[in-house]
XYZ file of N, CA and C in Angstrom:
369
model
N -25.057 -18.250 11.885
C -23.936 -17.478 11.072
C -22.372 -17.723 10.539
N -22.380 -17.187 9.906
C -21.011 -18.451 8.264
C -19.933 -18.169 8.549
N -19.586 -18.905 9.626
C -17.943 -19.283 9.619
C -17.152 -19.468 8.391
N -16.485 -18.471 7.520
C -15.511 -19.560 6.458
C -14.364 -19.171 6.527
N -13.547 -20.129 6.106
C -11.927 -21.118 6.489
C -12.151 -20.778 5.403
N -10.106 -19.980 5.682
C -9.336 -19.582 4.045
C -8.695 -20.442 3.938
N -8.255 -20.789 3.151
C -6.946 -21.541 3.408
C -6.018 -21.537 1.446
N -5.154 -21.772 0.756
C -4.462 -21.893 0.208
C -3.406 -21.011 0.144
N -2.563 -20.088 1.213
C -1.447 -19.214 1.425
C -0.247 -19.965 1.555
N 0.685 -18.616 1.263
C 1.823 -19.651 0.913
C 3.119 -19.044 0.500
N 5.065 -18.950 0.404
C 5.548 -18.660 0.105
C 5.498 -18.997 -1.463
N 6.226 -17.279 -2.162
C 6.174 -17.175 -3.382
C 7.049 -16.080 -4.265
N 7.483 -16.507 -5.604
C 8.038 -15.199 -5.760
C 7.412 -14.035 -6.937
N 8.058 -13.119 -6.996
C 7.389 -12.036 -7.268
C 7.495 -13.147 -8.982
N 5.822 -12.583 -9.197
C 5.067 -12.744 -10.607
C 4.279 -14.614 -10.632
N 4.644 -15.062 -9.346
C 3.895 -16.177 -9.436
C 2.251 -15.715 -8.679
N 1.826 -16.959 -9.578
C 0.798 -17.042 -9.019
C 0.152 -17.777 -8.485
N -0.729 -17.703 -7.233
C -1.023 -18.385 -6.126
C -2.827 -17.872 -6.233
N -3.711 -18.994 -5.488
C -4.924 -19.452 -5.749
C -5.470 -19.496 -4.248
N -6.171 -18.936 -3.327
C -6.975 -19.030 -2.050
C -8.046 -19.422 -1.445
N -8.837 -20.104 -1.518
C -10.239 -21.098 -1.547
C -11.031 -20.358 -0.182
N -12.237 -19.700 -0.097
C -12.687 -19.503 1.262
C -13.859 -21.374 1.502
N -14.192 -21.946 2.946
C -14.964 -22.590 2.538
C -15.819 -21.609 2.839
N -17.604 -22.022 2.722
C -18.335 -21.093 3.607
C -19.675 -22.137 3.365
N -20.178 -22.258 5.117
C -21.198 -22.522 4.716
C -22.600 -22.191 4.516
N -22.641 -20.965 4.197
C -23.187 -21.204 2.932
C -23.009 -19.248 2.069
N -23.343 -18.971 1.533
C -23.733 -17.749 1.106
C -24.215 -16.692 0.956
N -23.486 -15.590 1.230
C -24.238 -14.443 2.082
C -24.287 -13.466 1.233
N -25.209 -12.384 1.129
C -25.247 -11.867 -0.553
C -23.977 -10.450 -0.802
N -22.814 -10.805 0.320
C -21.394 -10.669 0.165
C -20.525 -11.178 0.934
N -19.566 -11.687 -0.192
C -18.747 -12.087 -0.176
C -16.787 -11.116 -0.355
N -16.475 -11.810 0.564
C -15.048 -10.341 -0.113
C -13.996 -10.913 0.370
N -12.754 -10.629 0.262
C -11.675 -10.834 0.949
C -10.139 -9.525 1.191
N -10.448 -9.509 2.167
C -9.747 -9.261 2.390
C -8.050 -8.717 2.951
N -7.070 -8.242 3.548
C -5.682 -8.358 3.669
C -5.350 -7.433 4.316
N -4.407 -7.757 5.542
C -3.769 -7.159 6.100
C -2.081 -7.407 6.427
N -0.955 -6.158 5.621
C -0.206 -6.667 6.269
C 0.528 -5.722 7.403
N 1.692 -6.299 7.848
C 1.998 -5.366 9.987
C 2.006 -4.379 9.581
N 1.837 -3.995 10.398
C 1.093 -2.093 10.987
C 1.161 -1.392 9.892
N 0.016 -2.319 8.828
C -1.585 -1.257 8.269
C -2.871 -1.649 8.832
N -3.170 -1.633 7.870
C -4.759 -1.225 7.898
C -4.939 -2.233 7.407
N -6.320 -3.064 7.430
C -6.504 -4.471 6.491
C -7.058 -3.413 5.862
N -7.298 -3.605 4.738
C -7.885 -3.343 3.433
C -8.750 -4.422 2.374
N -9.281 -4.305 2.401
C -10.560 -4.609 1.246
C -10.312 -5.159 0.090
N -9.167 -6.057 -0.791
C -9.381 -6.783 -1.719
C -9.762 -6.849 -3.059
N -11.161 -7.432 -2.473
C -12.106 -7.778 -4.022
C -13.337 -8.281 -3.548
N -14.289 -7.943 -3.559
C -16.217 -8.390 -3.437
C -16.960 -9.507 -4.171
N -17.931 -9.516 -4.099
C -18.001 -11.150 -4.665
C -19.547 -10.335 -4.159
N -20.972 -10.056 -4.802
C -21.920 -10.479 -4.225
C -22.711 -11.550 -5.524
N -23.834 -11.653 -4.342
C -24.623 -12.613 -4.581
C -24.968 -12.891 -5.986
N -25.378 -12.077 -6.667
C -25.920 -12.004 -8.052
C -24.533 -11.658 -8.680
N -23.373 -12.188 -8.305
C -22.460 -11.600 -9.383
C -21.474 -10.330 -9.214
N -22.240 -8.961 -8.926
C -21.084 -7.905 -9.482
C -20.337 -8.202 -8.653
N -19.058 -7.665 -8.953
C -17.303 -7.786 -8.864
C -16.926 -6.059 -8.337
N -16.359 -6.458 -7.205
C -15.269 -4.716 -7.465
C -13.915 -5.846 -6.967
N -13.271 -4.583 -7.559
C -11.353 -5.062 -6.483
C -11.792 -3.706 -6.743
N -9.857 -3.527 -5.350
C -8.639 -3.072 -4.926
C -8.472 -2.302 -6.140
N -8.184 -0.664 -6.351
C -7.226 -0.622 -7.968
C -5.784 -1.267 -7.376
N -5.564 -1.126 -6.830
C -3.895 -2.045 -6.298
C -3.747 -3.283 -7.246
N -5.821 -3.947 -7.049
C -5.092 -5.741 -7.151
C -5.386 -5.654 -8.863
N -6.433 -5.039 -9.089
C -7.005 -5.176 -10.565
C -6.445 -5.242 -11.557
N -6.782 -6.090 -12.770
C -6.485 -6.701 -13.351
C -4.853 -7.970 -12.733
N -4.600 -8.315 -11.583
C -4.059 -9.267 -11.435
C -5.259 -10.623 -10.564
N -5.941 -9.775 -9.878
C -6.812 -10.839 -8.973
C -8.096 -10.908 -9.786
N -8.259 -11.986 -9.236
C -10.082 -12.747 -9.774
C -10.821 -13.351 -8.695
N -11.863 -12.842 -7.979
C -12.373 -13.106 -6.955
C -13.869 -14.158 -7.775
N -13.771 -15.397 -7.192
C -14.822 -16.471 -8.567
C -15.412 -17.388 -6.819
N -16.637 -17.923 -7.002
C -17.308 -18.715 -6.619
C -17.628 -20.673 -7.034
N -16.894 -21.885 -6.757
C -17.570 -22.184 -7.614
C -19.496 -22.929 -7.674
N -20.710 -24.043 -8.282
C -21.329 -23.532 -8.943
C -21.738 -23.851 -7.552
N -21.714 -24.916 -6.717
C -21.942 -24.869 -5.254
C -22.738 -23.781 -5.029
N -22.418 -23.503 -4.486
C -22.040 -21.626 -3.624
C -21.696 -21.819 -2.471
N -20.007 -22.960 -2.082
C -19.696 -23.333 -1.263
C -18.393 -22.942 -0.844
N -17.559 -23.017 -2.001
C -16.119 -22.278 -2.015
C -15.609 -20.954 -2.902
N -15.160 -19.837 -2.271
C -15.307 -18.391 -3.378
C -13.750 -18.440 -2.599
N -13.062 -18.273 -4.311
C -11.804 -18.238 -4.661
C -11.374 -17.571 -4.829
N -9.898 -16.366 -4.909
C -9.766 -15.615 -4.881
C -7.892 -16.269 -5.802
N -7.817 -15.916 -7.029
C -7.208 -16.276 -8.404
C -6.116 -14.897 -7.928
N -4.886 -15.243 -7.469
C -3.914 -14.095 -7.803
C -2.674 -14.161 -8.160
N -2.478 -13.445 -9.309
C -1.670 -13.807 -10.182
C -0.275 -12.661 -10.518
N 0.649 -12.998 -11.106
C 1.949 -11.861 -10.933
C 2.130 -10.814 -9.818
N 2.044 -11.952 -8.537
C 2.268 -11.339 -7.058
C 3.375 -10.348 -7.515
N 3.652 -9.409 -6.380
C 4.100 -8.779 -5.795
C 4.634 -8.679 -4.274
N 5.725 -8.623 -3.992
C 6.491 -8.220 -2.705
C 5.114 -7.848 -1.790
N 4.159 -6.410 -2.869
C 3.336 -6.206 -1.589
C 2.166 -5.872 -1.325
N 2.192 -7.506 -2.103
C 0.931 -8.164 -1.740
C 1.285 -8.814 -0.749
N 2.712 -9.001 -0.356
C 2.133 -9.536 1.823
C 1.563 -9.807 2.398
N 0.681 -10.721 2.786
C 0.224 -10.454 4.272
C -0.859 -11.310 4.561
N -1.809 -10.939 5.695
C -2.743 -11.394 5.927
C -3.510 -11.491 5.545
N -4.899 -12.636 4.611
C -5.758 -12.844 3.898
C -6.668 -13.106 4.635
N -7.805 -12.466 4.695
C -9.047 -12.979 4.765
C -9.947 -13.167 4.849
N -11.250 -13.814 4.014
C -12.227 -14.247 4.178
C -13.732 -13.492 5.064
N -14.598 -12.147 4.117
C -15.456 -12.066 4.532
C -17.022 -12.416 3.962
N -17.597 -12.445 5.534
C -19.584 -12.292 4.692
C -20.147 -11.503 5.164
N -21.344 -11.101 4.473
C -21.681 -9.925 5.037
C -23.189 -10.648 3.840
N -23.890 -9.282 5.167
C -25.537 -9.816 4.981
C -26.258 -9.213 3.717
N -25.093 -8.459 3.696
C -26.486 -7.290 2.845
C -24.813 -6.616 1.528
N -25.668 -6.457 0.213
C -24.391 -6.376 -0.693
C -24.958 -4.664 -0.863
N -24.230 -3.430 -0.466
C -24.702 -2.695 -0.021
C -23.914 -1.453 -1.895
N -23.417 -1.597 -2.813
C -23.224 -1.561 -4.158
C -21.974 -1.540 -4.283
N -21.181 -1.352 -5.572
C -20.276 -1.756 -5.486
C -19.200 -0.584 -4.464
N -20.120 1.103 -4.038
C -18.842 1.220 -3.531
C -18.953 1.165 -2.253
N -19.831 0.707 -1.819
C -18.966 -0.144 -0.413
C -18.590 -1.128 -0.455
N -18.546 -2.130 -1.099
C -17.255 -3.762 -1.772
C -16.782 -3.947 -0.749
N -15.857 -3.263 -0.371
C -14.702 -2.998 -0.105
C -14.775 -2.770 1.463
N -15.546 -1.587 1.677
C -15.340 -1.691 3.123
C -15.995 -2.530 4.343
N -14.888 -2.713 5.717
C -14.343 -4.428 6.041
C -15.376 -4.229 7.067
N -16.217 -2.418 7.833
C -17.219 -2.772 8.846
C -18.642 -3.750 8.046
N -19.080 -3.509 7.331
C -20.533 -3.974 6.271
C -20.196 -5.720 6.428
N -18.869 -6.357 7.350
C -19.025 -7.815 6.702
C -18.667 -8.436 8.283
N -19.773 -9.057 8.666
C -19.790 -9.534 10.117
C -19.042 -11.209 10.237
N -18.975 -11.867 9.475
C -18.551 -12.681 9.702
C -17.150 -13.456 8.465
N -16.113 -13.185 9.485
C -15.026 -13.600 9.255
C -13.578 -14.515 9.401
N -13.583 -15.532 8.782
C -12.238 -16.417 8.834
C -10.880 -16.262 9.888
N -10.081 -17.185 9.885
C -9.351 -16.659 10.595
C -7.480 -16.202 9.616
N -7.457 -16.129 8.649
C -6.166 -15.832 7.296
C -5.518 -17.003 7.256
N -5.406 -16.819 6.034
C -4.410 -17.531 5.732
C -2.778 -16.970 4.877
N -1.903 -17.092 4.964
C -1.154 -15.315 5.095
C -0.385 -16.413 3.708
N -0.093 -15.157 2.843
C 0.233 -15.249 2.032
C 1.961 -14.026 1.468
N 2.866 -14.935 0.816
C 4.647 -13.932 1.732
C 5.450 -14.299 -0.121
N 5.781 -13.343 -0.277
C 6.354 -13.139 -1.664
C 7.459 -12.594 -1.917
N 8.268 -12.775 -2.107
C 9.620 -12.123 -2.090
C 9.513 -12.225 -3.533
N 10.713 -11.054 -3.713
C 11.601 -9.940 -4.522
C 12.759 -11.583 -5.709
């Protein structure tokens, strides 16, 4: 079973950028970033299929960018123009199947999760 491990979180100011990393023992058909803010449900942020398809939540499209290294051992989330509402615990997740763009950000479809890394954006 894939055991994702996130890193790169921190505290930044509005408008700044941050890149999260997720080390994985292997790349599955679907890899994704989710986030959960206090008192809110976990939400999908960005997903990447093994063969390259990408999906983003409307709230981050154009500001966040998901990618991986050539060796397919590390998943990244480049976050730009950060806003206070981006404050959350960010999780890396791996799923065995890519169900398509319409389902790419549904958390029940992912079966391996990291411990999370905190991102805090202050105004």
